[in-house]
Amino acid sequence: MEIDDRDFLNTPPVKTVRFGGSVAETLEKHKQGDSSDYELLKHQLADPEIKDAQIINWLQEFRSCVTHLTKDHEQLIYNILRLPWLGRSQAVVEEYMAFLGNLVSAQTVYLCACLKMVVSHFTPRRVTICEGGVDISDSDDEDENLPRNFDRCHQALQLIIRYVPFTSRVLVPILQDNFPFIQKSSRTLECYVHNLLRVTVYIPSIRRDVLEVIIGKLLKLDVNASRTDIEEAEEKALQNQKADNQTEEGLFDMDEDVSPHQDRTDLMVHPVAERLDTLMAVLMAYIKDVCHVNGSLHVEMTKELYKDLLSVFDKLILPTHASCHVQYTLFYLCSFRLALAEAFLDHLWKILQSPSQPAVIRQAAAGYLGSFLARAKFIPVLTVRACLDLLLSLIHRYIDSQDSSGRQVCCDISLHGPFYTACQAVFYTLIFRHRAVLEANMKKGLEYLQSLNLERVVMCQLNPLKVCLPSVTSMFAAITRKYQVVFCYTVIERNNRIALPVVRSSAGGDSVTTNTNPLDSFFPFDPYLLKRSGKLIEPLYQVWEELADAELLLTKTGQQSSREDEDDFLCGETPQTEGIVGMTPSSFDSNLCSPNSIGSPPTCLQRRF
């Protein structure tokens, strides 16, 4: 009878060929100084041709003398942990798990080694194809048994936790240390992240730490795939595809109705962006599954996940510069329930108006606040108005404090950074949401906008229009002019004739004006570029209604300027709005040659005497 045909649960193992005595005898002889059988045992355990029956036989013997497997037998234990048990029969798997349970309960010194062994199987096995002594391929093993093997890993981990309750305290560092390099394939990273998230299902106490590990890695991918690089890669691929199609049309007279986009897939052209897209899709699927039970939102579980993600947001995402996509995990979660979105806004507001927070963190919070209000479709106009009220209250109080200080007020980003980011948050929000504010009742909407006293903000000595991104300034000016809320063009024209905002030199002495503007990286919820995970974001996202709002910038065309009204574009044209038609108020979505050229005015060095 073949070994694979036997029922190992109900019949004893067949007699196998082995050398040396029993495991107990071998350990005793080793203790007395005779290590010949001991070394032979280690050698046989490392045999790649080892049979199932041999493994079961040895494991049963090891279990019977597990109390003798002390630290002195570390190398022997490591050989057992390297046994290829996952791909074996169910009988081998069950015997191996029983051995693991006995080992960690009797010898906790091997707990970390057992955990590392299990976690090492969280990624697919690597297969190297060698031809002529040269490795020509190093690809993931697409073993059809991979899901079964992962199931067995999680069964083993749960077994260990049952025997050693404090396992969770030592598991997180092991999960972090075994995380594959971010240059590994999407498949490898996907499997590992999926398995880490699966661990949190049965060990919820480590979920926050696991999310921190995963999001930390995602941020590394995110900042290494800049928005510009992703867009350029996609554009280049599209151009190449069009060129190929034209060539094929010339050669084969292909049907002209074939779309150049027909053969495009959901894969990202940029390799780092492709890995990030894969992992973001896994993480968002996890968020959805945790928060929903039988298709319905589970409020308590959603709240707990929100708390964990918010903690990771504060620690990792908020302080990270140039992150484009990872922050959308919270954006997606907040879409499940309005209370979550309002809680997130409240959290950002508390950070912004807290003087104990570093200025750079307060500015980042203002950026998130404005961008979230502008881009999240699921935020109702009442919430938008409430947030605008809070922001304007903060802004007016700050202006009051500067006016009453008795000091000369100057436009200095380094001194008033949170103030300027709060102003830009207001301008940006109104650009995207002014229609929502006005459409229900135009009269009441206009009265509300007038009550914000935006004119005082625009005309104050701190001069926020001088610091805000030109694209935001131009569109805000056009919108507020159309509805006669505030006239910005006098200030804009004056700002165009003077130097840039002062950025104080850290070395002291005379101030030097540069194009260093912390508001350049203002929009954390700029358009989402990743294709597969982006399908979840698309229905929740407020896109820039370019054609409709661009008309605002054309209202001056054909009009006769009135010299009696000094705010009417100063006799027609305002350089600030030149070339702005068709530009989005995003720092990246523009029709300029360089996406970076929107953020700050031209470089100008001017020493003040």
XYZ file of C-alpha atoms in Angstrom:
609
model
C 0.000 0.000 0.000
C 1.322 3.428 -0.915
C 1.956 5.836 1.961
C -0.235 8.533 0.420
C -3.181 6.112 0.324
C -3.088 5.248 4.009
C -5.185 6.776 6.763
C -2.603 8.012 9.253
C -5.243 9.037 11.783
C -6.568 5.503 12.203
C -3.576 3.299 11.476
C -0.086 3.289 12.986
C 2.766 4.531 10.822
C 4.556 1.966 8.744
C 7.986 0.936 9.765
C 10.554 3.246 8.263
C 14.242 2.947 7.592
C 16.255 4.889 10.152
C 19.599 4.678 11.866
C 20.467 5.052 15.518
C 18.298 4.364 18.545
C 15.152 6.083 19.765
C 15.091 9.837 20.353
C 15.113 9.314 24.136
C 18.148 7.009 23.904
C 19.917 9.413 21.565
C 19.386 12.345 23.942
C 20.636 10.313 26.886
C 23.785 9.193 25.023
C 24.394 12.812 23.999
C 24.112 13.865 27.618
C 26.774 11.307 28.523
C 29.132 12.589 25.845
C 28.402 10.238 22.936
C 27.076 12.474 20.150
C 27.355 10.127 17.166
C 23.662 9.164 17.090
C 22.722 12.751 17.962
C 24.525 14.135 14.918
C 23.053 11.356 12.791
C 19.572 12.329 13.978
C 20.109 15.970 13.015
C 21.389 14.883 9.619
C 18.365 12.666 8.976
C 15.972 15.453 9.986
C 17.594 17.682 7.362
C 17.143 15.059 4.620
C 15.087 16.655 1.785
C 13.749 13.184 0.852
C 12.291 12.538 4.294
C 8.988 10.642 4.208
C 5.727 11.451 5.970
C 5.895 8.293 8.058
C 9.394 9.176 9.275
C 8.308 12.679 10.252
C 5.309 11.377 12.212
C 7.409 8.750 13.967
C 10.018 11.258 15.073
C 7.507 13.885 16.134
C 5.750 11.355 18.361
C 9.053 10.486 20.010
C 10.014 14.136 20.431
C 6.669 14.821 22.094
C 7.272 12.012 24.603
C 10.523 13.576 25.767
C 9.820 17.278 25.192
C 10.806 18.146 28.772
C 14.381 17.117 27.927
C 14.600 19.421 24.905
C 16.227 22.269 26.795
C 18.289 25.153 25.477
C 21.205 22.723 25.048
C 19.377 21.144 22.093
C 18.789 24.393 20.230
C 20.303 23.181 16.949
C 18.214 20.023 17.019
C 15.027 22.047 17.560
C 15.927 24.355 14.695
C 16.254 21.304 12.434
C 12.761 20.180 13.500
C 11.358 23.674 12.841
C 12.822 23.536 9.341
C 10.941 20.360 8.492
C 8.741 20.810 5.379
C 5.499 20.163 7.229
C 3.119 22.543 5.421
C 2.918 20.668 2.144
C 2.565 17.272 3.808
C -0.435 15.093 4.568
C -3.021 16.119 7.142
C -1.599 13.515 9.548
C 1.833 15.159 9.439
C 0.308 18.610 9.915
C -1.697 17.537 12.955
C 1.294 15.749 14.520
C 3.517 18.753 13.880
C 1.034 21.152 15.465
C 0.725 18.870 18.473
C 4.511 18.941 18.790
C 4.550 22.757 18.572
C 1.956 22.991 21.337
C 3.927 20.649 23.595
C 7.199 22.422 22.859
C 6.119 26.004 23.599
C 4.240 24.998 26.735
C 7.150 22.955 28.127
C 10.047 25.024 26.763
C 9.007 28.679 26.334
C 12.595 29.474 25.429
C 11.688 28.284 21.917
C 8.583 30.461 21.613
C 10.210 33.100 19.389
C 11.800 30.472 17.187
C 8.423 28.776 16.666
C 6.746 32.098 15.885
C 9.455 33.040 13.397
C 9.036 29.680 11.686
C 5.286 30.165 11.277
C 5.598 33.786 10.117
C 8.276 32.822 7.576
C 5.558 30.936 5.699
C 3.367 34.053 5.315
C 4.809 34.643 1.831
C 4.905 32.305 -1.183
C 7.894 30.049 -1.552
C 10.511 31.360 -3.958
C 11.336 29.145 -6.914
C 14.634 29.596 -8.725
C 14.991 28.192 -12.224
C 18.596 27.448 -13.099
C 19.868 26.804 -16.616
C 23.496 26.246 -17.404
C 24.524 27.159 -13.887
C 22.800 30.550 -14.147
C 19.693 31.576 -12.217
C 17.373 32.896 -14.905
C 14.207 33.222 -12.858
C 13.302 33.987 -9.280
C 9.542 34.114 -9.204
C 6.745 33.474 -6.750
C 5.548 29.914 -6.469
C 1.967 29.903 -7.724
C 1.196 26.755 -5.769
C -2.508 26.003 -5.840
C -2.163 24.837 -2.246
C -1.059 28.277 -1.064
C -4.402 29.177 0.603
C -4.377 25.821 2.405
C -0.822 26.399 3.608
C -1.730 29.854 4.917
C -4.697 28.334 6.747
C -2.373 25.861 8.419
C -0.002 28.655 9.457
C -2.822 30.506 11.182
C -4.016 27.311 12.859
C -0.501 26.794 14.223
C -0.318 30.390 15.433
C -3.657 30.135 17.199
C -2.517 26.896 18.825
C 0.628 28.558 20.155
C -1.392 31.475 21.541
C -3.696 29.051 23.316
C -0.739 27.415 25.069
C 1.235 30.650 25.698
C -1.120 33.595 26.361
C 1.647 36.225 26.367
C 2.546 35.369 22.764
C 1.025 38.615 21.494
C 3.693 40.631 23.317
C 6.537 39.083 21.342
C 4.717 38.554 18.057
C 4.583 42.131 16.733
C 8.391 42.642 16.548
C 8.644 39.332 14.693
C 5.958 40.402 12.222
C 7.802 43.668 11.649
C 11.235 42.080 11.262
C 9.960 39.539 8.741
C 8.191 42.097 6.535
C 9.492 41.617 2.974
C 11.553 44.374 1.406
C 9.325 46.858 -0.410
C 11.205 46.028 -3.631
C 9.755 42.506 -3.552
C 7.006 41.517 -5.966
C 3.425 42.674 -5.516
C 2.385 39.063 -4.912
C 4.862 38.579 -2.062
C 3.879 41.835 -0.372
C 0.177 41.152 -0.906
C 0.358 37.726 0.749
C 2.308 39.010 3.734
C 0.020 41.995 4.365
C -3.056 39.817 3.951
C -1.724 37.352 6.520
C -0.794 40.121 8.960
C -4.304 41.517 8.776
C -5.699 38.024 9.230
C -3.737 37.672 12.469
C -5.538 40.715 13.876
C -8.863 38.905 13.498
C -7.984 36.370 16.195
C -5.518 38.562 18.126
C -7.364 41.913 18.173
C -5.116 43.260 20.931
C -2.268 43.766 18.422
C -4.350 45.291 15.614
C -3.165 48.844 16.179
C 0.469 47.745 16.183
C -0.014 45.636 13.057
C -1.718 48.524 11.245
C 1.200 50.718 12.234
C 3.646 48.220 10.725
C 1.666 47.936 7.491
C 0.952 51.640 7.039
C 4.574 52.468 7.789
C 5.604 50.261 4.855
C 2.872 51.682 2.630
C 4.105 55.200 3.334
C 7.588 54.212 2.183
C 6.095 53.034 -1.083
C 3.895 56.126 -1.329
C 6.662 58.699 -0.957
C 8.797 56.746 -3.455
C 6.101 56.987 -6.106
C 5.467 60.691 -6.482
C 2.340 61.959 -8.190
C 4.440 63.436 -10.995
C 6.308 60.173 -11.610
C 3.086 58.134 -11.707
C 1.397 60.549 -14.119
C 4.443 60.687 -16.378
C 4.722 56.895 -16.468
C 1.046 56.500 -17.347
C 1.210 59.224 -19.984
C 4.306 57.702 -21.563
C 2.657 54.270 -21.649
C -0.453 55.769 -23.248
C 1.605 57.512 -25.907
C 3.506 54.304 -26.648
C 0.244 52.405 -26.941
C -1.165 54.985 -29.354
C 2.007 54.788 -31.432
C 1.778 50.980 -31.510
C -1.861 51.159 -32.549
C -1.044 53.572 -35.359
C 1.743 51.277 -36.553
C -0.543 48.275 -36.500
C -3.226 50.209 -38.354
C -0.743 51.018 -41.080
C 0.465 47.450 -41.337
C -2.775 45.544 -40.969
C -5.483 48.111 -41.793
C -7.093 47.624 -38.417
C -10.603 48.831 -37.665
C -10.564 52.544 -36.888
C -13.253 52.080 -34.254
C -10.889 50.181 -31.948
C -10.258 52.352 -28.910
C -6.636 52.948 -27.916
C -7.720 52.216 -24.329
C -9.272 48.874 -25.135
C -6.265 46.748 -24.197
C -5.292 48.716 -21.135
C -5.549 46.823 -17.856
C -5.852 47.874 -14.265
C -2.128 47.428 -13.732
C -0.115 50.517 -12.885
C 2.811 51.238 -15.190
C 4.961 52.632 -12.387
C 6.340 49.558 -10.524
C 6.227 51.111 -7.055
C 2.729 52.449 -7.680
C 1.660 48.952 -8.767
C 2.835 47.461 -5.473
C 1.177 50.275 -3.533
C -2.089 49.801 -5.437
C -2.108 46.094 -4.607
C -1.568 46.697 -0.896
C -4.073 49.554 -0.704
C -6.696 47.270 -2.249
C -5.957 44.626 0.407
C -6.132 47.153 3.245
C -9.379 48.699 2.032
C -10.963 45.273 1.616
C -9.953 44.523 5.204
C -11.496 47.790 6.426
C -14.759 46.970 4.676
C -14.857 43.397 5.997
C -14.126 44.396 9.588
C -16.808 47.080 9.619
C -19.565 45.054 7.961
C -21.265 41.912 9.230
C -23.613 40.180 6.799
C -23.619 43.296 4.645
C -24.632 45.665 7.454
C -22.414 48.180 9.206
C -21.375 47.041 12.674
C -21.151 50.303 14.569
C -19.015 49.198 17.524
C -16.464 47.328 15.426
C -16.278 50.307 13.070
C -15.644 52.680 15.970
C -12.826 50.495 17.295
C -11.155 50.287 13.892
C -11.525 54.057 13.494
C -9.720 54.604 16.807
C -6.872 52.345 15.738
C -6.511 53.975 12.320
C -6.709 57.463 13.810
C -3.885 56.618 16.210
C -1.734 55.471 13.276
C -2.756 58.585 11.332
C -1.504 60.862 14.115
C 1.732 58.943 14.546
C 2.699 58.232 10.940
C 0.486 59.737 8.236
C -0.044 63.300 9.456
C 3.687 64.071 9.901
C 4.646 62.444 6.564
C 5.464 64.853 3.766
C 4.369 64.084 0.194
C 2.118 61.125 0.949
C -0.460 60.886 -1.846
C -2.557 57.770 -1.246
C -2.168 56.094 2.151
C -4.305 58.739 3.882
C -7.260 57.545 1.830
C -7.645 54.631 4.249
C -9.282 57.055 6.683
C -11.136 58.810 3.873
C -12.670 55.458 2.903
C -13.495 54.460 6.480
C -15.147 57.819 7.206
C -17.475 57.311 4.238
C -19.240 54.482 6.097
C -20.964 56.779 8.579
C -21.320 60.556 8.876
C -20.440 60.416 12.571
C -16.993 59.082 11.642
C -16.380 61.899 9.154
C -17.461 64.475 11.734
C -15.258 62.860 14.380
C -12.294 63.041 11.986
C -12.987 66.709 11.246
C -13.291 67.427 14.959
C -9.979 65.678 15.576
C -8.233 67.750 12.896
C -9.813 70.923 14.264
C -8.523 70.234 17.776
C -5.008 69.749 16.420
C -5.184 72.946 14.361
C -6.314 75.187 17.204
C -4.051 73.621 19.846
C -1.096 75.900 20.675
C 0.732 72.950 22.274
C 1.082 71.221 18.905
C 4.106 72.011 16.678
C 3.288 74.538 13.970
C 4.096 72.071 11.194
C 1.573 69.573 12.587
C -1.084 72.272 12.949
C -0.504 73.300 9.346
C -0.765 69.692 8.190
C -4.041 69.344 10.114
C -5.409 72.455 8.380
C -4.436 70.974 5.030
C -6.267 67.747 5.801
C -9.273 69.666 7.116
C -9.700 71.800 4.001
C -8.957 68.990 1.578
C -11.358 66.594 3.318
C -14.178 69.155 3.329
C -13.590 69.929 -0.337
C -13.234 66.414 -1.679
C -15.489 64.143 0.409
C -18.875 63.879 -1.317
C -20.401 62.273 1.757
C -19.993 65.385 3.915
C -23.272 67.365 3.894
C -23.423 71.116 3.506
C -24.452 71.611 7.149
C -21.192 70.026 8.276
C -19.245 72.118 5.756
C -20.843 75.296 7.112
C -20.149 74.294 10.696
C -16.479 73.745 9.900
C -16.238 77.026 8.000
C -17.718 78.793 11.029
C -15.053 77.280 13.263
C -12.228 78.124 10.869
C -13.371 81.711 10.358
C -13.803 82.166 14.098
C -10.200 81.062 14.602
C -8.982 83.300 11.775
C -10.795 86.402 13.056
C -9.531 85.837 16.599
C -6.005 85.617 15.282
C -6.413 88.838 13.317
C -7.767 90.507 16.467
C -4.754 89.336 18.465
C -2.350 90.716 15.873
C -4.183 94.038 15.609
C -4.180 94.506 19.395
C -0.566 93.440 19.902
C 0.796 96.899 19.120
C 3.520 95.346 16.962
C 4.112 95.829 13.263
C 2.303 92.973 11.502
C 4.087 91.489 8.505
C 3.394 88.700 6.056
C 5.680 86.008 7.473
C 4.925 82.335 6.876
C 7.297 81.136 9.574
C 5.512 83.247 12.203
C 1.909 82.769 11.086
C 1.944 79.383 9.334
C -1.195 77.909 10.992
C -3.100 81.117 10.229
C -2.256 80.972 6.531
C -3.076 77.282 6.193
C -6.412 77.915 7.921
C -7.143 80.685 5.419
C -6.221 78.486 2.494
C -8.419 75.724 3.910
C -11.354 78.151 3.876
C -10.635 79.374 0.340
C -10.173 75.850 -0.994
C -13.343 74.564 0.678
C -15.412 77.420 -0.748
C -14.037 76.798 -4.239
C -15.350 73.232 -4.181
C -18.432 73.596 -2.004
C -19.825 77.069 -2.748
C -22.481 75.584 -5.026
C -23.684 73.297 -2.232
C -23.882 76.300 0.102
C -25.873 78.356 -2.421
C -28.030 75.889 -4.338
C -30.699 75.183 -1.681
C -31.508 78.844 -1.131
C -29.488 81.454 -2.994
C -30.541 84.353 -0.782
C -29.789 82.600 2.501
C -26.613 81.154 1.042
C -25.340 84.589 0.079
C -26.272 85.930 3.493
C -24.253 83.128 5.043
C -21.203 83.887 2.896
C -21.480 87.579 3.775
C -21.642 86.669 7.477
C -18.224 85.020 7.247
C -16.697 88.496 6.799
C -14.221 87.238 4.224
C -13.398 90.812 3.207
C -11.718 91.420 6.543
C -9.626 88.272 6.075
C -8.562 89.246 2.564
C -7.774 92.870 3.464
C -5.967 92.281 6.771
C -2.292 93.162 7.150
C -1.324 89.483 7.296
C -2.339 89.375 3.619
C -3.223 85.659 3.149
C -3.757 86.033 -0.607
C -0.056 86.729 -0.907
C 0.855 83.383 0.644
C -1.843 81.041 -0.665
C -1.245 79.043 -3.818
C -1.869 81.192 -6.903
C -4.356 78.713 -8.363
C -6.430 78.804 -5.172
C -6.184 82.575 -4.932
C -7.311 83.071 -8.545
C -10.311 80.771 -8.357
C -11.387 82.071 -4.947
C -11.198 85.631 -6.257
C -13.281 84.770 -9.332
C -15.979 82.977 -7.324
C -16.298 85.617 -4.620
C -16.398 88.349 -7.276
C -19.201 86.610 -9.164
C -21.372 86.491 -6.058
C -20.260 89.949 -4.845
C -18.983 88.496 -1.575
C -15.528 90.057 -1.562
C -13.303 91.787 -4.134
C -9.798 90.368 -4.118
C -8.225 91.792 -7.254
C -6.849 94.990 -5.730
C -4.917 92.906 -3.205
C -3.824 90.416 -5.854
C -2.544 93.169 -8.129
C -0.651 94.797 -5.276
C 0.883 91.459 -4.306
C 2.083 90.936 -7.852
C 4.156 94.107 -7.598
C 5.915 93.296 -4.365
C 8.340 90.648 -3.157
C 7.498 87.211 -1.885
C 6.482 86.484 1.719
C 9.365 86.694 4.144
C 10.804 83.429 5.399
C 13.104 84.190 8.292
C 16.631 82.878 8.139
C 17.370 80.322 10.825
C 20.892 81.719 11.016
C 19.612 85.122 12.067
C 20.499 88.471 10.554
C 18.823 89.893 7.509
C 15.806 88.037 6.180
C 16.059 86.445 2.766
C 13.000 86.005 0.570
C 12.803 82.588 -1.114
C 10.171 80.445 -2.767
C 10.004 78.103 0.244
C 6.290 77.898 0.899
C 4.870 75.282 3.277
C 1.479 75.716 1.623
C 2.837 74.151 -1.588
C 2.089 70.636 -0.262
C -1.357 71.554 0.963
C -3.766 69.076 -0.618
C -3.523 65.589 0.918
C -6.692 64.473 -0.871
C -5.644 65.426 -4.362
C -6.988 63.032 -7.040
C -6.349 59.366 -6.346
C -4.203 57.853 -9.103
C -4.089 54.136 -8.251
C -6.414 52.168 -10.516
C -7.694 49.109 -8.643
C -8.026 50.542 -5.150
C -9.213 53.800 -6.708
C -12.463 52.128 -7.750
C -13.535 52.288 -4.095
C -12.650 55.977 -3.829
C -14.171 57.188 -7.104
C -17.861 57.235 -6.054
C -16.977 59.050 -2.816
C -14.792 61.720 -4.386
C -15.689 65.268 -5.381
C -13.918 65.923 -8.660
C -13.102 69.394 -9.891
C -15.947 70.588 -12.110
C -13.532 72.323 -14.393
C -15.676 73.427 -17.307
C -18.349 75.041 -15.177
C -16.060 76.904 -12.816
C -13.586 77.935 -15.481
C -16.320 80.188 -16.879
C -15.915 82.336 -13.790
C -12.474 83.337 -14.936
C -13.858 84.445 -18.295
C -16.412 86.866 -16.867
C -14.021 89.746 -17.448
C -13.861 89.037 -21.206
C -15.620 91.701 -23.221
C -16.444 93.782 -20.157
C -15.679 97.461 -19.982
C -13.600 98.146 -16.893
C -14.841 100.807 -14.547
C -12.148 103.046 -13.149
C -14.556 104.065 -10.423
C -14.415 100.511 -9.048
C -10.811 99.853 -8.130
C -11.575 96.168 -7.386
C -12.796 95.513 -10.945
C -9.575 93.871 -12.181
C -7.812 97.244 -12.275
C -8.966 98.222 -15.763
C -9.401 94.776 -17.153
C -6.571 92.296 -16.722
C -4.913 90.878 -13.651
C -1.632 89.062 -14.194
C -2.494 86.735 -11.325
C -5.204 85.130 -13.460
C -3.239 84.910 -16.679
C -3.196 81.353 -17.964
C -5.418 80.111 -15.166
C -8.357 79.096 -17.353
C -8.631 75.319 -17.325
C -6.448 74.983 -14.251
C -7.660 73.048 -11.286
C -7.137 74.502 -7.834
C -4.986 71.492 -7.080
C -1.269 72.018 -6.743
C -0.704 69.236 -9.255
C -3.592 69.301 -11.752
C -2.658 72.112 -14.071
C -1.982 72.943 -17.661
C 1.454 74.305 -16.867
C 4.553 72.543 -18.075
C 5.881 71.929 -14.563
C 3.407 70.811 -11.915
C 5.667 72.321 -9.274
C 5.409 75.781 -10.761
C 1.916 76.385 -9.384
C 2.816 76.137 -5.726
C 5.024 79.198 -5.392
C 5.692 82.364 -7.348
C 8.935 82.524 -9.358
C 12.139 82.255 -7.391
C 13.289 85.670 -6.264
C 16.102 86.400 -3.847
C 15.925 89.787 -2.209
C 17.926 90.842 0.819
C 16.180 93.295 3.088
C 18.251 96.172 4.501
